[in-house]
Amino acid sequence: MKSIMIKRLPYLFFLGVLFLFSMSPERVMAAEKPLEIVATQALFADLVKQVGQDKVDVRAIASPKFNIHFIQPRPSDVRDVTQADLYVNAGLDLEAWSDPLLEAVGRPQLFRRGERNLDLSSGIRLLKVPDHPVTRAEGDIHLFGNPHFQMNPENARIMVRVISEKLKEIDPVNASYYEENAKVFLGRLDRKIAEWKSLCAHCVGKEIISYHDDIVYFADFLGLKADQELEPKPGIPPTPKHFQFLEDYVKEHQVKAIVLPTYFSRSTAEKLAKRIGAKVATICQNVGEAPGTDDFFSFFDYNFKQISEALQ
Amino acid sequence: MQKLYIFLLVFCQMCFLKIADVGADFSLEEEVTAMKSQMSVMQGKIDVLERKVYSQEDKIIEQQTQKHAYERRIQELESQSTQQPQAPVAPSMPSRVPGTKWIPDIGAVADVVLTVDHAKTDDEGGNRISLRELELVLGSNVDPYSRLDATVSFSDSEEPSLEEAYLTRFGLPLETTARIGKFLPKVGKVLGVHRDSLDTVDEPLVITKFFGAEGMSKSGFDLTKMVNIPWPITHQLTFGVLEGGNGEDGTAFGTARKRPTLYAHLKNYFDMSDRTGLEVGFSPMFGSKDEGANLDVRVLGVDATLVHHLSANQDLKFQAEAFNLDRKKTIDDEGNSLGGNFWGTYGLVDFRFHPQWATGFRYDYVEPVDNPADNPKSMDMGYTGYLAFHQSEFARWRLQYTHTDLSTGKGDDTVYLQGTFAIGEHKHKLQ
Ligand SMILES: [Zn+2]
């Protein structure tokens, strides 16, 4: 009896596999069911939520507590993207892990430039686009221009517009709903931008050093100068030699603050700050990274308060 | 001043005359209705104008968006035109930059190993430095539904070999993805990945002894899909048919390529928290020895991986795999017993304690298949410790010490210093 069972094992195995294969993920578009949207990072997820409100279920892959460049997507992320109606990302090379993730998902409409892949860099005026052939001698990342464009709140105007257009396209029944939510958001954004500009009016023309080259759009918005980073090149960890360079640099430049998100080494920043007599300020890169940064507006409230105080 | 006064006087008089005129012809009531209708006409006009303003606003935003897109395109084109005289060879940007779209993603990974070996065996051992491997990796989309990937391996001690070359077909019915060609089977955690993705310099003993020195890359096809069993556990199922045989010096299956091997892998993943994930996998394999094609060699693999992110820059990983190999027992001409039931396992702890530094330990245990009867022991055991330094994302150094106790009764102590460097496109397939 036992030997018959063992002989038949490969066939039983075959049947089991067939059975499991037949259990397909259901992705039915019921009219009242909210759209399933997966964003790469929390700020994008929040913008989608602002436009989609009750008509969307949105989640972010990357935890705001981690460096967005080096996330390792989990099998649960693969599952969520497999079932998603829309994948929202920064494009460029912000999420270097995005292509392998989408390949593991294997749905062509979610691939780069696919109709269900929303690339939020479209329409954004990019900064630091390389004007020469680049090699990795210049660092690991930012091959297509600086991808940290969500740090300028002005860019949310374009992103929200693009999001609302996409939602209208895939869910035309609720087109006016998305349009209305986007209008409300943009109205609020106008008021907040005026508020932030006046809060940080004293920052114009001042210089800061950031840990990673992720602050240029933020600096651009405020009229700050941010030419130097603790990293000698994007993605290359700080070295003693580069520290020395920065110390010499600040002798000829008035640097008032060193800024970094929560996931880089604050002690490294403090070491330099002490030597050059600057303050260290946390500037979050994502919604939810620090307490009280739960949505787009509170996130920027937090960041502008931080920079305003540091440059007081 | 006087002129202005006269002008105003004349103007007022004219107005009065006009109103008096109107008053002579219509009653006050009619006048109000007329004004009302005029107002509603004007209201309508205002509405139309308002709508026009809104649509103009939309257009402006749209045009701004377009303008930015054009600006970017101009920047791209400008950078290309400045590049061309300087760089007549293939630009270093990946294929998604306009103008280079037909060039596949190309990457190379060099693996240099300095080995200091105090082997207590007679014929092996010795100190050497070698370019263990240079992997040339090519890949690109074939069409909207498929992608071709190939890996060619060069080394200073062996002939170049084709490690992988397969087509991935996406978007098949039931959301299935298929691979066809020569590839690494998705069995467990180590067999499915390239050497440069390992946490250690070498593969665990159970992998090298059962399946081959670098695992086994085989021709065949496989199908992978997510299985829809409700949240919170994620299931992924792979089923494949491979040509027969093992990798280099592997012993699990026979050598005849026409005796196929069936395999499946069920991956189960559970997010225990935001910071902790647990994966448990099962991998049954059915293959044959050369004498018969009745799938009588059975391998059952179990793997478990727990990853815990202590902080943004500190990770702790526990990984273990166990394989049970079952093959019909035979006695050869010299009286040695071949086949039987064998176990092999390893356990690994990896601790990334700094953004650039990681350390770990691996324990190995394997019962050799086809073990001569006069060997004093029936298992090989190994103890490995390592320290890895990530100079950057694409350059890594690793120092490793391994002690092995072999079934032959001999022991071995090896120190490795390894450098792994990647250029070009270098993306790891998701595990
Ligand atoms: Zn960056």
XYZ file of C-alpha atoms and ligand atoms in Angstrom:
744
model
C 0.000 0.000 0.000
C 2.719 2.391 1.060
C 4.815 1.673 -2.022
C 1.842 2.315 -4.312
C 1.327 5.646 -2.581
C 4.979 6.532 -3.070
C 4.882 5.488 -6.734
C 1.906 7.737 -7.297
C 3.460 10.650 -5.440
C 4.644 12.493 -8.572
C 1.124 12.310 -10.033
C -0.508 13.470 -6.822
C 2.003 16.290 -6.821
C 0.972 17.188 -10.350
C -2.702 17.286 -9.381
C -2.009 19.450 -6.347
C -0.056 21.933 -8.435
C -2.839 22.077 -11.042
C -5.404 22.722 -8.353
C -3.402 25.583 -6.872
C -2.820 27.082 -10.307
C -6.531 27.230 -10.919
C -6.962 29.528 -7.925
C -6.561 32.794 -9.739
C -6.479 36.159 -8.010
C -9.801 37.851 -8.582
C -9.606 41.351 -9.910
C -13.194 42.198 -10.739
C -14.047 45.846 -11.268
C -17.251 46.115 -9.263
C -18.842 49.524 -9.611
C -18.952 50.338 -5.913
C -15.615 48.736 -5.079
C -12.840 51.315 -4.487
C -9.869 51.335 -6.862
C -6.887 49.393 -5.519
C -3.848 51.623 -5.851
C -0.275 50.921 -4.826
C 2.194 53.802 -4.592
C 5.916 53.418 -4.122
C 6.109 55.951 -1.291
C 3.858 57.456 1.348
C 3.755 60.998 -0.045
C 2.442 59.744 -3.377
C -0.065 57.545 -1.554
C -1.317 60.606 0.325
C -1.710 62.679 -2.852
C -3.692 59.835 -4.423
C -5.860 59.677 -1.304
C -6.451 63.442 -1.410
C -7.798 63.126 -4.943
C -9.478 59.740 -4.697
C -10.832 59.971 -1.113
C -13.423 57.201 -0.558
C -13.193 55.897 -4.090
C -9.653 54.567 -3.667
C -7.834 52.102 -1.423
C -4.206 53.134 -1.503
C -1.084 51.849 0.186
C 2.630 52.614 -0.063
C 5.354 50.007 -0.515
C 8.263 51.829 1.115
C 8.081 52.600 4.793
C 8.889 56.312 5.294
C 11.412 55.242 7.926
C 13.725 53.790 5.249
C 15.812 55.197 2.415
C 13.580 55.014 -0.663
C 16.515 54.178 -2.941
C 17.302 50.888 -1.193
C 13.999 49.211 -0.373
C 13.692 45.446 -0.708
C 10.157 44.694 -1.901
C 8.518 41.800 -0.069
C 6.349 39.017 -1.492
C 3.323 40.799 -0.009
C 4.217 43.834 -2.137
C 4.319 41.601 -5.210
C 0.854 40.315 -4.327
C -0.546 43.816 -3.755
C 0.823 45.150 -7.027
C -0.460 42.030 -8.828
C -3.967 42.962 -7.700
C -3.617 46.733 -8.174
C -5.635 48.857 -10.602
C -2.852 51.425 -10.681
C 0.843 51.623 -9.743
C 2.062 55.117 -8.818
C 5.786 55.844 -8.823
C 8.415 58.560 -9.300
C 9.941 56.974 -12.395
C 13.546 58.008 -13.076
C 15.797 56.094 -10.676
C 14.268 56.978 -7.326
C 12.957 53.444 -6.901
C 15.752 51.325 -8.376
C 13.842 48.284 -7.084
C 10.732 49.066 -9.087
C 11.620 47.226 -12.313
C 12.487 43.917 -10.593
C 9.270 44.246 -8.573
C 7.163 44.811 -11.684
C 8.867 41.903 -13.435
C 8.009 39.662 -10.507
C 4.423 40.892 -10.826
C 4.497 40.215 -14.567
C 1.591 42.412 -15.725
C 2.690 44.313 -18.862
C 0.209 47.161 -18.305
C 2.041 47.992 -15.058
C 5.498 48.166 -16.640
C 7.176 51.517 -17.326
C 4.997 53.508 -19.720
C 2.213 50.927 -19.392
C -1.315 52.339 -19.154
C -1.619 51.377 -15.474
C 1.803 52.731 -14.487
C 1.526 56.356 -13.391
C 4.925 58.043 -13.583
C 4.645 61.207 -11.484
C 7.840 62.709 -12.890
C 5.969 63.450 -16.117
C 5.559 67.185 -16.438
C 7.980 68.009 -13.612
C 10.803 70.443 -14.343
C 13.783 68.310 -13.334
C 16.874 69.725 -11.687
C 20.450 68.514 -12.051
C 19.880 66.610 -15.289
C 23.356 65.418 -16.322
C 24.687 67.411 -19.272
C 27.414 64.906 -20.087
C 27.762 61.116 -20.313
C 27.698 59.855 -16.750
C 29.590 57.009 -15.119
C 29.300 55.612 -11.609
C 32.482 57.500 -10.724
C 29.954 60.264 -10.072
C 27.888 58.134 -7.705
C 25.324 55.390 -7.808
C 22.094 57.135 -8.545
C 20.362 60.194 -10.045
C 21.217 59.220 -13.597
C 18.277 61.046 -15.173
C 18.305 64.160 -13.052
C 17.467 64.533 -9.388
C 14.458 62.305 -8.604
C 13.543 63.825 -5.199
C 11.080 66.249 -6.819
C 8.318 65.727 -4.262
C 10.275 68.024 -1.923
C 8.993 71.129 -3.719
C 5.306 71.649 -2.830
C 4.820 73.503 -6.122
C 5.364 70.169 -7.881
C 2.280 68.797 -6.111
C 0.199 71.010 -8.422
C 1.422 68.983 -11.389
C 1.326 65.637 -9.586
C -2.260 66.109 -8.362
C -3.337 67.175 -11.822
C -1.714 64.067 -13.326
C -3.257 61.824 -10.651
C -6.731 63.253 -11.163
C -6.472 62.850 -14.944
C -5.442 59.199 -14.505
C -8.209 58.429 -12.020
C -10.744 60.025 -14.377
C -9.409 57.866 -17.179
C -9.646 54.541 -15.351
C -12.812 55.368 -13.428
C -14.811 57.775 -15.642
C -17.989 57.278 -13.588
C -16.462 59.314 -10.764
C -14.660 61.837 -12.959
C -16.362 64.897 -11.466
C -15.674 63.609 -7.954
C -11.929 63.417 -8.620
C -11.990 66.772 -10.405
C -13.705 68.409 -7.441
C -11.289 66.880 -4.880
C -8.305 67.988 -6.935
C -9.710 71.542 -7.103
C -10.183 71.612 -3.335
C -6.627 70.336 -2.815
C -5.124 72.850 -5.223
C -7.020 75.711 -3.569
C -5.713 74.690 -0.171
C -2.230 74.241 -1.611
C -2.214 77.824 -2.924
C -3.016 79.166 0.537
C -0.454 76.918 2.224
C 2.294 77.821 -0.231
C 1.777 81.499 0.559
C 1.892 80.667 4.271
C 5.084 78.585 3.946
C 6.800 81.238 1.821
C 6.132 83.899 4.405
C 7.188 81.621 7.289
C 10.527 81.009 5.568
C 11.012 84.453 4.038
C 14.147 84.925 6.149
C 15.733 81.791 4.645
C 16.152 83.207 1.128
C 19.776 83.230 -0.006
C 21.070 81.243 2.971
C 23.143 78.101 2.483
C 22.628 74.611 3.865
C 24.427 71.277 3.534
C 22.365 68.106 3.184
C 23.362 64.522 3.896
C 22.211 63.154 0.525
C 21.462 65.114 -2.648
C 17.744 65.012 -1.894
C 17.074 68.630 -0.982
C 17.555 70.586 -4.234
C 13.835 70.978 -4.973
C 13.146 72.055 -1.396
C 16.002 74.569 -1.600
C 14.761 75.743 -4.981
C 11.328 76.461 -3.502
C 12.731 78.505 -0.625
C 15.542 80.212 -2.533
C 18.146 78.399 -0.460
C 21.600 77.449 -1.654
C 22.336 73.710 -1.289
C 25.410 72.756 -3.287
C 27.217 70.383 -0.926
C 26.331 67.065 0.661
C 27.843 64.912 3.382
C 27.936 62.127 0.834
C 30.826 62.858 -1.532
C 28.639 61.576 -4.410
C 25.003 60.401 -4.380
C 24.814 57.048 -2.586
C 28.503 57.046 -1.574
C 28.896 57.118 2.239
C 30.724 60.087 3.847
C 34.512 59.794 4.108
C 37.011 61.597 6.405
C 38.567 63.207 3.338
C 35.257 64.666 2.250
C 34.652 65.911 5.803
C 37.893 67.832 5.562
C 36.792 69.262 2.237
C 33.512 70.446 3.754
C 35.311 72.039 6.691
C 37.460 73.998 4.261
C 34.397 74.808 2.177
C 32.480 76.417 5.034
C 35.409 78.714 5.781
C 34.460 80.605 2.637
C 30.706 79.996 2.763
C 28.174 80.870 5.428
C 26.547 77.511 6.150
C 23.926 77.782 8.877
C 22.387 74.294 8.890
C 22.934 70.667 8.013
C 19.737 68.896 7.031
C 18.926 65.216 6.739
C 15.962 62.837 6.884
C 15.556 60.477 9.850
C 17.123 57.424 8.220
C 20.629 58.833 7.764
C 23.158 58.964 10.572
C 22.387 62.032 12.658
C 25.578 61.593 14.671
C 27.639 61.985 11.480
C 25.811 65.214 10.696
C 26.232 66.444 14.276
C 29.955 65.794 14.146
C 30.341 68.129 11.182
C 27.838 70.628 12.599
C 29.907 70.922 15.765
C 33.083 71.571 13.810
C 31.551 74.245 11.600
C 29.145 75.767 14.102
C 25.910 74.932 12.304
C 22.582 73.524 13.455
C 21.244 70.104 12.468
C 17.661 69.972 11.253
C 15.490 66.993 10.324
C 13.893 67.503 6.934
C 11.639 64.545 6.228
C 11.514 63.030 2.786
C 8.166 61.354 3.263
C 4.782 61.590 4.856
C 4.782 59.711 8.165
C 8.540 59.790 8.613
C 8.418 61.848 11.822
C 5.565 62.192 14.333
C 2.985 64.733 13.172
C 3.722 64.403 9.455
C 0.681 62.294 8.639
C -0.388 63.954 5.440
C 0.993 66.169 2.693
C 0.236 69.452 4.451
C 1.426 68.498 7.944
C 4.538 66.999 6.332
C 5.472 70.322 4.742
C 4.338 72.253 7.864
C 6.870 70.200 9.795
C 9.697 70.643 7.269
C 9.258 74.400 6.858
C 9.060 74.868 10.614
C 12.290 72.898 10.986
C 14.182 74.884 8.385
C 12.774 78.200 9.547
C 13.956 77.539 13.101
C 17.348 76.233 12.035
C 18.039 79.313 9.924
C 16.637 81.787 12.460
C -11.430 122.819 -14.756
C -14.204 124.945 -16.168
C -14.274 122.804 -19.297
C -14.730 119.658 -17.203
C -17.608 121.261 -15.312
C -19.386 122.200 -18.518
C -18.824 118.713 -19.889
C -20.304 117.096 -16.764
C -23.317 119.418 -16.894
C -24.035 118.560 -20.513
C -23.550 114.864 -19.805
C -26.025 114.911 -16.851
C -28.573 116.755 -18.919
C -28.317 114.217 -21.695
C -28.727 111.349 -19.259
C -31.782 112.965 -17.702
C -33.353 113.521 -21.081
C -32.799 109.907 -21.974
C -34.359 108.599 -18.723
C -37.261 111.045 -19.067
C -37.737 109.804 -22.586
C -37.937 106.199 -21.431
C -40.236 107.215 -18.591
C -42.609 108.759 -21.064
C -43.021 105.497 -23.008
C -42.974 102.721 -20.331
C -44.359 102.288 -16.867
C -42.003 101.649 -13.919
C -43.071 97.999 -13.645
C -42.200 97.268 -17.233
C -38.901 98.977 -16.689
C -38.062 96.642 -13.775
C -38.964 93.520 -15.798
C -36.813 94.748 -18.640
C -33.904 95.298 -16.299
C -34.452 91.891 -14.727
C -34.301 90.157 -18.067
C -31.225 92.183 -18.953
C -29.625 91.073 -15.705
C -30.362 87.426 -16.342
C -28.844 87.752 -19.803
C -25.772 89.332 -18.208
C -25.659 86.590 -15.542
C -25.625 84.035 -18.335
C -22.790 85.911 -19.995
C -20.853 85.950 -16.718
C -21.359 82.187 -16.349
C -20.045 81.628 -19.835
C -17.050 83.850 -19.128
C -16.401 82.073 -15.828
C -16.420 78.733 -17.556
C -14.051 80.109 -20.150
C -11.686 81.288 -17.406
C -11.739 77.871 -15.766
C -11.063 76.088 -19.011
C -8.294 78.590 -19.789
C -6.794 77.872 -16.367
C -6.905 74.166 -17.106
C -5.318 74.810 -20.469
C -2.557 76.881 -18.890
C -1.763 74.104 -16.423
C -1.890 71.584 -19.227
C 0.394 73.736 -21.348
C 2.756 74.240 -18.437
C 2.899 70.485 -17.983
C 3.554 70.110 -21.698
C 6.122 72.874 -21.574
C 8.013 71.096 -18.800
C 7.868 67.856 -20.762
C 9.246 69.694 -23.831
C 11.911 71.360 -21.705
C 12.967 67.961 -20.484
C 13.001 66.568 -23.984
C 15.122 69.539 -25.086
C 17.494 68.945 -22.176
C 17.732 65.286 -23.130
C 18.330 66.087 -26.775
C 20.869 68.755 -25.896
C 22.743 66.382 -23.651
C 22.659 63.790 -26.414
C 23.952 66.194 -29.031
C 26.773 67.267 -26.722
C 27.464 63.614 -25.966
C 27.733 62.440 -29.523
C 31.065 63.997 -30.496
C 32.604 62.986 -27.186
C 31.159 59.520 -26.953
C 30.741 57.805 -30.307
C 30.514 54.446 -28.536
C 27.339 53.185 -26.849
C 26.214 55.717 -24.234
C 26.397 54.539 -20.658
C 22.739 55.260 -19.982
C 20.311 52.375 -19.781
C 18.015 51.573 -22.640
C 15.118 53.703 -21.434
C 16.820 56.953 -22.417
C 15.454 57.956 -25.811
C 17.837 57.188 -28.642
C 19.382 54.118 -27.041
C 16.235 52.058 -26.797
C 17.413 49.123 -28.866
C 20.538 48.480 -26.825
C 19.871 45.835 -24.153
C 20.756 46.387 -20.507
C 24.325 45.220 -20.132
C 26.145 44.547 -16.893
C 29.184 42.692 -15.671
C 29.997 41.314 -12.239
C 33.595 40.429 -11.353
C 34.253 38.087 -8.471
C 37.887 37.946 -7.345
C 38.795 35.491 -4.601
C 42.031 35.101 -2.678
C 42.032 31.680 -1.034
C 44.391 30.648 1.759
C 43.813 26.956 2.259
C 45.315 24.746 4.948
C 43.854 21.530 3.635
C 44.701 18.402 5.542
C 44.138 16.420 2.357
C 46.953 15.375 0.054
C 46.047 16.597 -3.381
C 43.941 19.672 -2.790
C 44.544 22.978 -1.134
C 47.162 25.611 -1.570
C 47.012 29.356 -1.676
C 45.788 31.134 -4.744
C 44.256 34.289 -6.045
C 41.874 33.920 -8.922
C 39.283 35.704 -10.914
C 36.744 33.125 -9.909
C 34.160 34.468 -12.276
C 33.255 37.331 -14.530
C 29.563 37.288 -15.284
C 28.354 39.130 -18.328
C 24.659 39.880 -17.943
C 22.436 40.905 -20.848
C 18.727 41.510 -20.859
C 16.003 43.442 -22.568
C 12.372 43.344 -23.501
C 11.636 41.375 -26.627
C 8.132 42.788 -27.057
C 5.466 44.132 -24.694
C 4.938 40.648 -23.248
C 8.353 39.112 -22.952
C 11.923 39.647 -21.923
C 15.154 37.825 -22.710
C 17.901 37.442 -20.098
C 21.278 35.816 -20.551
C 24.320 35.324 -18.338
C 27.671 34.195 -19.669
C 30.373 33.247 -17.209
C 34.105 33.663 -17.811
C 36.808 32.544 -15.431
C 40.575 32.255 -15.517
C 40.455 28.522 -14.868
C 37.558 27.290 -16.987
C 36.056 27.620 -20.439
C 33.406 30.305 -20.879
C 29.986 28.877 -20.146
C 26.417 29.881 -20.692
C 24.950 30.107 -17.222
C 21.510 31.285 -18.155
C 19.575 32.246 -21.257
C 15.831 32.341 -20.998
C 12.733 34.070 -22.159
C 10.234 35.343 -19.607
C 6.683 35.583 -20.894
C 4.510 37.924 -18.836
C 0.762 38.295 -18.618
C -0.346 34.761 -19.468
C -3.872 33.632 -18.530
C -4.535 33.259 -14.786
C -1.833 35.924 -14.252
C 0.911 33.414 -14.811
C 4.495 34.183 -15.781
C 6.478 31.595 -17.724
C 10.193 31.094 -18.275
C 11.642 28.981 -21.028
C 15.306 28.317 -21.764
C 18.187 27.657 -19.423
C 17.745 29.102 -15.947
C 18.213 28.597 -12.210
C 15.187 26.782 -10.741
C 13.248 28.668 -8.058
C 13.953 26.024 -5.436
C 14.507 27.262 -1.896
C 16.599 30.368 -1.238
C 20.060 29.594 -2.621
C 19.506 27.483 -5.766
C 17.534 30.259 -7.442
C 20.032 33.104 -7.072
C 23.330 34.088 -8.609
C 26.484 33.739 -6.578
C 26.856 37.493 -6.058
C 23.542 37.526 -4.161
C 24.770 35.048 -1.547
C 25.708 36.199 1.947
C 28.805 34.010 1.894
C 31.698 33.454 -0.533
C 30.626 29.883 -1.282
C 27.365 27.950 -1.475
C 26.234 25.865 1.509
C 27.579 22.286 1.449
C 24.151 20.748 0.915
C 23.764 22.751 -2.296
C 27.201 21.859 -3.683
C 26.981 18.162 -2.711
C 23.399 17.494 -3.780
C 22.929 19.821 -6.747
C 26.314 21.106 -7.931
C 29.235 23.422 -7.191
C 27.326 26.498 -8.327
C 23.883 25.056 -7.923
C 22.198 23.815 -11.062
C 21.238 25.823 -14.106
C 19.083 23.685 -16.381
C 17.130 23.941 -19.598
C 13.403 23.649 -19.295
C 10.377 25.747 -18.562
C 8.521 26.882 -15.494
C 5.336 28.718 -14.580
C 4.913 31.057 -11.616
C 1.841 32.704 -10.176
C 0.451 34.221 -7.002
C -2.121 31.896 -5.441
C -5.231 33.599 -4.235
C -5.705 32.374 -0.718
C -6.899 35.313 1.347
C -4.761 37.753 3.274
C -2.599 37.977 5.400
C -0.375 35.233 4.007
C 1.010 35.594 0.498
C 1.458 32.442 -1.544
C 3.414 32.055 -4.729
C 3.565 28.840 -6.660
C 6.100 27.730 -9.259
C 5.979 24.580 -11.303
C 8.726 23.540 -13.677
C 10.059 20.795 -15.903
C 13.833 20.647 -16.318
C 16.193 18.469 -18.282
C 17.795 15.736 -16.181
C 21.177 15.866 -14.517
C 22.896 17.928 -11.827
C 25.171 20.904 -11.721
C 28.942 20.438 -11.622
C 29.776 17.497 -9.269
C 26.208 17.267 -7.989
C 24.894 13.850 -6.971
C 21.142 14.084 -6.481
C 20.014 12.946 -9.913
C 21.511 10.894 -12.710
C 23.516 12.463 -15.534
C 21.180 11.625 -18.443
C 19.655 14.843 -19.722
C 16.711 13.062 -21.322
C 15.341 11.978 -17.903
C 13.465 15.116 -16.872
C 13.181 16.546 -13.389
C 9.873 17.979 -12.200
C 9.926 20.632 -9.560
C 7.593 22.909 -7.672
C 8.065 25.624 -5.120
C 5.401 27.010 -2.842
C 6.452 30.221 -1.163
C 4.463 31.426 1.823
C 5.140 34.862 3.178
C 3.781 36.585 6.242
C 4.368 40.179 7.373
C 4.686 39.736 11.134
C 5.008 43.493 11.597
C 6.187 46.569 9.695
C 9.716 45.502 10.477
C 9.551 41.718 10.427
C 8.750 39.244 7.687
C 8.709 35.456 7.720
C 8.933 33.278 4.648
C 8.505 29.523 4.594
C 8.896 27.547 1.396
C 8.417 23.967 0.256
C 10.168 22.578 -2.789
C 9.434 19.030 -3.959
C 11.540 17.683 -6.824
C 11.131 14.434 -8.724
C 13.941 13.148 -10.920
C 15.546 9.970 -12.115
C 18.777 8.086 -12.064
C 19.999 7.085 -15.474
C 18.661 3.548 -15.503
C 14.964 4.396 -15.399
C 12.693 7.331 -16.022
C 10.225 6.567 -13.287
C 10.877 9.707 -11.218
C 12.198 7.583 -8.379
C 14.620 10.184 -7.002
C 12.729 12.426 -4.640
C 13.998 15.591 -3.023
C 11.949 17.540 -0.564
C 13.259 20.967 0.374
C 12.026 23.197 3.179
C 13.265 26.735 3.682
C 12.592 29.393 6.286
C 13.757 33.004 6.324
C 13.083 35.612 8.965
C 14.137 39.192 8.244
C 13.904 41.804 10.950
C 14.770 45.467 10.376
C 16.118 46.755 13.682
C 16.408 50.254 12.221
C 16.828 51.913 8.833
C 20.428 50.727 8.767
C 20.388 47.519 10.797
C 18.938 44.209 9.650
C 18.983 40.789 11.167
C 18.347 37.737 9.011
C 17.926 34.078 9.927
C 17.845 31.647 7.044
C 17.739 27.869 7.041
C 17.111 25.198 4.460
C 16.847 21.441 4.746
C 16.723 18.882 1.945
C 15.792 15.244 2.163
C 16.978 13.133 -0.750
C 15.486 9.714 -1.284
C 16.848 7.302 -3.852
C 16.524 3.553 -4.310
C 19.367 1.708 -2.623
C 21.652 -0.405 -4.843
C 24.879 -2.294 -4.207
C 27.651 -1.811 -6.775
C 30.246 -4.408 -7.937
C 32.649 -3.515 -5.108
C 30.011 -3.971 -2.477
C 29.465 -0.281 -1.793
C 25.885 0.652 -1.139
C 24.645 3.455 -3.340
C 21.551 5.498 -2.745
C 19.339 5.561 0.277
C 17.897 8.398 2.293
C 20.038 11.450 2.972
C 19.715 14.727 4.797
C 21.413 18.022 4.217
C 20.876 21.355 5.889
C 22.374 24.711 6.675
C 21.518 27.576 8.988
C 22.679 31.147 8.504
C 22.539 34.284 10.623
C 23.380 37.566 8.936
C 23.583 40.822 10.855
C 23.972 44.116 9.017
C 24.986 46.307 11.919
C 26.027 49.382 9.947
C 25.005 50.773 6.522
C 28.285 49.403 5.141
C 29.116 46.453 7.380
C 27.643 43.002 7.888
C 28.758 39.884 9.686
C 27.378 36.394 9.922
C 27.748 32.708 10.654
C 26.729 29.582 8.769
C 26.473 26.007 9.928
C 26.525 23.202 7.351
C 25.539 19.569 7.547
C 25.212 17.094 4.698
C 25.200 13.313 4.340
C 27.121 12.495 1.163
C 25.277 10.483 -1.433
C 27.308 7.539 -2.806
C 29.521 7.472 0.290
C 32.134 4.645 0.156
C 31.596 2.132 2.924
C 35.069 2.577 4.385
C 34.642 6.284 5.156
C 34.813 6.782 8.904
C 31.948 9.265 9.042
C 28.661 9.582 7.250
C 28.450 13.361 7.136
C 30.312 16.521 6.184
C 30.046 19.456 8.541
C 31.116 23.052 8.119
C 31.424 26.190 10.221
C 31.709 29.541 8.494
C 32.136 33.063 9.804
C 32.380 36.202 7.682
C 32.652 39.962 7.694
C 31.478 41.989 4.697
C 32.191 45.598 3.834
C 30.111 47.452 1.250
C 32.437 50.057 -0.185
C 29.490 51.296 -2.235
C 26.330 49.823 -3.703
C 28.353 48.142 -6.441
C 31.590 47.163 -4.702
C 31.797 44.718 -1.820
C 34.642 43.107 0.104
C 34.266 40.021 2.206
C 36.561 38.137 4.565
C 35.475 34.589 5.363
C 36.811 31.706 7.407
C 35.485 28.184 6.913
C 36.294 25.026 8.825
C 35.002 21.723 7.460
C 35.008 18.192 8.895
C 34.588 15.741 6.050
C 33.201 12.227 6.018
C 36.626 11.030 4.856
C 37.925 11.935 8.309
C 39.931 14.854 6.952
C 39.467 18.451 7.926
C 39.998 21.700 6.125
C 40.538 25.325 7.102
C 40.110 28.013 4.469
C 40.336 31.782 4.572
C 38.838 33.734 1.693
C 39.190 37.354 0.772
C 36.623 38.206 -1.854
C 35.955 41.310 -3.890
C 32.746 41.589 -5.904
C 32.354 44.482 -8.326
C 29.518 45.303 -10.664
C 29.365 47.653 -13.609
C 26.596 48.626 -15.982
C 23.037 47.563 -15.391
C 22.919 45.549 -12.191
C 19.521 44.657 -10.829
C 18.813 41.548 -8.850
C 15.722 39.607 -9.755
C 13.272 39.675 -6.916
C 13.406 36.593 -4.745
Zn 18.658 60.245 -4.033
